[in-house]
PDB file of C-alpha atoms in Angstrom:
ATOM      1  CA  UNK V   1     -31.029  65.920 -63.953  1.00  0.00           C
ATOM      2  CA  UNK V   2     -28.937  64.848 -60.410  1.00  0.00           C
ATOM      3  CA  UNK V   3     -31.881  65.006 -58.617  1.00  0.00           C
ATOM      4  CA  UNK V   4     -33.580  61.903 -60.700  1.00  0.00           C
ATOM      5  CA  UNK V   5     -30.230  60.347 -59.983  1.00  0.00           C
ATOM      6  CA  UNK V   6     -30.520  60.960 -56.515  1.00  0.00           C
ATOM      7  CA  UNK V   7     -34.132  59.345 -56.645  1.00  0.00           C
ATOM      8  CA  UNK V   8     -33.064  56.324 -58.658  1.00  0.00           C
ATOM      9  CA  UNK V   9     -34.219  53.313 -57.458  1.00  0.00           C
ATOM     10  CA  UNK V  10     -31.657  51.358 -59.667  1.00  0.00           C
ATOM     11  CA  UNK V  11     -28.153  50.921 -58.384  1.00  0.00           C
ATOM     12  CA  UNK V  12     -24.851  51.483 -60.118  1.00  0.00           C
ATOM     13  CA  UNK V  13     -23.821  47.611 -59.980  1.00  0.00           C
ATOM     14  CA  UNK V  14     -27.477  47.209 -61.474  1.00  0.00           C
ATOM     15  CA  UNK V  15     -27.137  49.580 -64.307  1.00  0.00           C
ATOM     16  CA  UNK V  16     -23.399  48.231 -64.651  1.00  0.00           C
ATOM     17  CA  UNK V  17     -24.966  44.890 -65.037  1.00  0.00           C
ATOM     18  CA  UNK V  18     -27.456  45.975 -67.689  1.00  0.00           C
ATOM     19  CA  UNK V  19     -25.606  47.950 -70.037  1.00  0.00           C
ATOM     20  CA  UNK V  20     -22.188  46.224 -70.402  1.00  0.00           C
ATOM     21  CA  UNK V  21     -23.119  43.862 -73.104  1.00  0.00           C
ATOM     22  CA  UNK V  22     -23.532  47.661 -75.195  1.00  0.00           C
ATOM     23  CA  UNK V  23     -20.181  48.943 -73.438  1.00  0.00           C
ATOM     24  CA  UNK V  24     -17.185  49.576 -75.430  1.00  0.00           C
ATOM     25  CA  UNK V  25     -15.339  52.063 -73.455  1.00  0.00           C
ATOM     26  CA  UNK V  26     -15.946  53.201 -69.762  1.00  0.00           C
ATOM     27  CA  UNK V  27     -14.741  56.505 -68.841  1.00  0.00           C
ATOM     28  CA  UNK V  28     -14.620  56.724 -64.471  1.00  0.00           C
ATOM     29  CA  UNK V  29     -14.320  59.471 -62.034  1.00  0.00           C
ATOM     30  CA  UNK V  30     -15.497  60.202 -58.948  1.00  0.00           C
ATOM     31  CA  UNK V  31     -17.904  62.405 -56.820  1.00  0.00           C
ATOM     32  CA  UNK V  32     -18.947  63.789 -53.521  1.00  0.00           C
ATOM     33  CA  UNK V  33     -22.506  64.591 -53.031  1.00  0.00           C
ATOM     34  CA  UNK V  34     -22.524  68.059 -51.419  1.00  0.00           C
ATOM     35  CA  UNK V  35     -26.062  69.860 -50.487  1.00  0.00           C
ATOM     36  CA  UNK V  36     -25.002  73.109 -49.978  1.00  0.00           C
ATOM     37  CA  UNK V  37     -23.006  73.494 -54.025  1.00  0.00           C
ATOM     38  CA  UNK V  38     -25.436  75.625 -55.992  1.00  0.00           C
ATOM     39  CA  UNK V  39     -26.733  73.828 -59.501  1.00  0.00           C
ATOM     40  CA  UNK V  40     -24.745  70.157 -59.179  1.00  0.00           C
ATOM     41  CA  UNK V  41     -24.574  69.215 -55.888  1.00  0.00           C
ATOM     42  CA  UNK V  42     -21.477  67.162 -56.589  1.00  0.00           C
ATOM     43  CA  UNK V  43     -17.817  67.937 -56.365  1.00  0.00           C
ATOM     44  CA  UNK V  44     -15.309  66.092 -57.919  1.00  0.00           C
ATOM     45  CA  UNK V  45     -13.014  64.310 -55.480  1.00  0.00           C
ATOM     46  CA  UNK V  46      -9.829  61.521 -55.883  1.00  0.00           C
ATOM     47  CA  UNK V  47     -11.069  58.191 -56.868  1.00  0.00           C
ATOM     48  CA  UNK V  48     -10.811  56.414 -53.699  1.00  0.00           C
ATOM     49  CA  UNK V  49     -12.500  59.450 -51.953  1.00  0.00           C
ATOM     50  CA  UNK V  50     -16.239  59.749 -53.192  1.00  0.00           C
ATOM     51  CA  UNK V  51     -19.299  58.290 -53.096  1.00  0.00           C
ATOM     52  CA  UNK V  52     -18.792  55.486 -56.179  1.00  0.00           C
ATOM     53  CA  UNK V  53     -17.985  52.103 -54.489  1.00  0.00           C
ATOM     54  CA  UNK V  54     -15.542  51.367 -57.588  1.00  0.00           C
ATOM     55  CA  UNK V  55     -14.385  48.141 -56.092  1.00  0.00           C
ATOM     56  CA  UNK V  56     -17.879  46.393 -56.331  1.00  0.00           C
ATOM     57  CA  UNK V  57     -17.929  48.048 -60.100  1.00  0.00           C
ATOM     58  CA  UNK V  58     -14.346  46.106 -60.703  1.00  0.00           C
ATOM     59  CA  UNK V  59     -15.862  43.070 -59.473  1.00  0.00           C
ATOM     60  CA  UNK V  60     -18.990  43.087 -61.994  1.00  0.00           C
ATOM     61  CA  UNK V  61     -16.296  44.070 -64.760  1.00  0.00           C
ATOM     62  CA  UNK V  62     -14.139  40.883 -63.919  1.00  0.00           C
ATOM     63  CA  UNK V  63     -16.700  38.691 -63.253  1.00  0.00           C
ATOM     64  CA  UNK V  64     -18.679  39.464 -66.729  1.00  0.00           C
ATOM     65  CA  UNK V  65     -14.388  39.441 -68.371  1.00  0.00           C
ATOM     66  CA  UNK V  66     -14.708  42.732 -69.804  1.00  0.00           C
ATOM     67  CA  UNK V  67     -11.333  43.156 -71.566  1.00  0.00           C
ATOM     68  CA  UNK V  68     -12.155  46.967 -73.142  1.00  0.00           C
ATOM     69  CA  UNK V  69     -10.623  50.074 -72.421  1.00  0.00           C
ATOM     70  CA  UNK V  70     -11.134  52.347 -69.100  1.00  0.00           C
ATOM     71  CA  UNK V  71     -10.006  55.359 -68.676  1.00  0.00           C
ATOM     72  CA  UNK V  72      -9.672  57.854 -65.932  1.00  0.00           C
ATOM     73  CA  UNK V  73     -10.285  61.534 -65.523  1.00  0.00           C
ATOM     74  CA  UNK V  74      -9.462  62.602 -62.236  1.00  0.00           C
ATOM     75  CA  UNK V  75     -10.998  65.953 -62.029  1.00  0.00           C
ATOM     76  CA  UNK V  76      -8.627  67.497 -59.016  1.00  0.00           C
ATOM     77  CA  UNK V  77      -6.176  69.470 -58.695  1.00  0.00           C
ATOM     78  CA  UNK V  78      -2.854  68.882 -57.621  1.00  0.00           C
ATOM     79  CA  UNK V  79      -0.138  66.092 -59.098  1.00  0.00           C
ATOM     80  CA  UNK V  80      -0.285  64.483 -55.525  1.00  0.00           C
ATOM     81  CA  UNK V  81      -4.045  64.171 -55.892  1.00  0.00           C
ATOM     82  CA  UNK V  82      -4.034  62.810 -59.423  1.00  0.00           C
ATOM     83  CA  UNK V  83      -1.175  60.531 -58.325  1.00  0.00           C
ATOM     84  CA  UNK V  84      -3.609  59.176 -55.640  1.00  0.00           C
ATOM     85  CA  UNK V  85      -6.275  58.248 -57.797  1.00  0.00           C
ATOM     86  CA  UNK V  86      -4.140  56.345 -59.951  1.00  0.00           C
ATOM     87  CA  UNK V  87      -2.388  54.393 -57.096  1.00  0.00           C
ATOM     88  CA  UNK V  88      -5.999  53.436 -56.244  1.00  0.00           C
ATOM     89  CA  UNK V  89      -7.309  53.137 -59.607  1.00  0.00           C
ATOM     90  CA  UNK V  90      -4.220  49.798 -60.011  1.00  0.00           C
ATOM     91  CA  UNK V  91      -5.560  48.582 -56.426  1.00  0.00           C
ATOM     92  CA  UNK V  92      -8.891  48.843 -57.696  1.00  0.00           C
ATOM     93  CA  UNK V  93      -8.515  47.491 -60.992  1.00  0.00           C
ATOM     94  CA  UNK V  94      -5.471  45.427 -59.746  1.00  0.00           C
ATOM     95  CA  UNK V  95      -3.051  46.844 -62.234  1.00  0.00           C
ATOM     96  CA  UNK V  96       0.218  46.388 -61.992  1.00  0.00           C
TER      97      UNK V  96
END
């Protein structure tokens, strides 16, 4: 569950590191870790917004030249929000 997440000694550039050689596809969005949301204690949030550091993650994946697909899902709600996270996702990723 979230809270072994939570407890995980391993970080996300770690785990990154560890399973991309079995990656084909990676499938991103982002969270906020909120304490007082009943069940997940995460709300979903623009990309640039949360708690993911996705610009380390884009350095791992261009360092180790993945070249597979990534795809977004940005769980908000309004066009202007969406339209945020994919201006950031192109920074991030440095898409043009």
């Amino acid at each position: 569950g979230s809270d072994r997440v939570l407890e995980s000694p391993v970080t996300l550039e770690e785990e990154l590191r560890e399973c991309l050689p079995y990656i084909g596809h990676i499938h991103i969005k982002n969270y906020s870790f909120n304490p007082e949301l009943k069940g997940k204690p995460f709300q979903h949030v623009d990309l640039g917004k949360g708690d993911i550091d996705f610009k380390s993650l884009a350095a791992i994946l261009r360092a180790e030249k993945y070249d597979g697909p990534i795809s977004i899902e940005p769980e908000v709600g309004t066009a202007e929000e969406i339209e945020e996270s994919l201006r950031y996702y192109r920074e991030v990723f440095e898409l043009d």
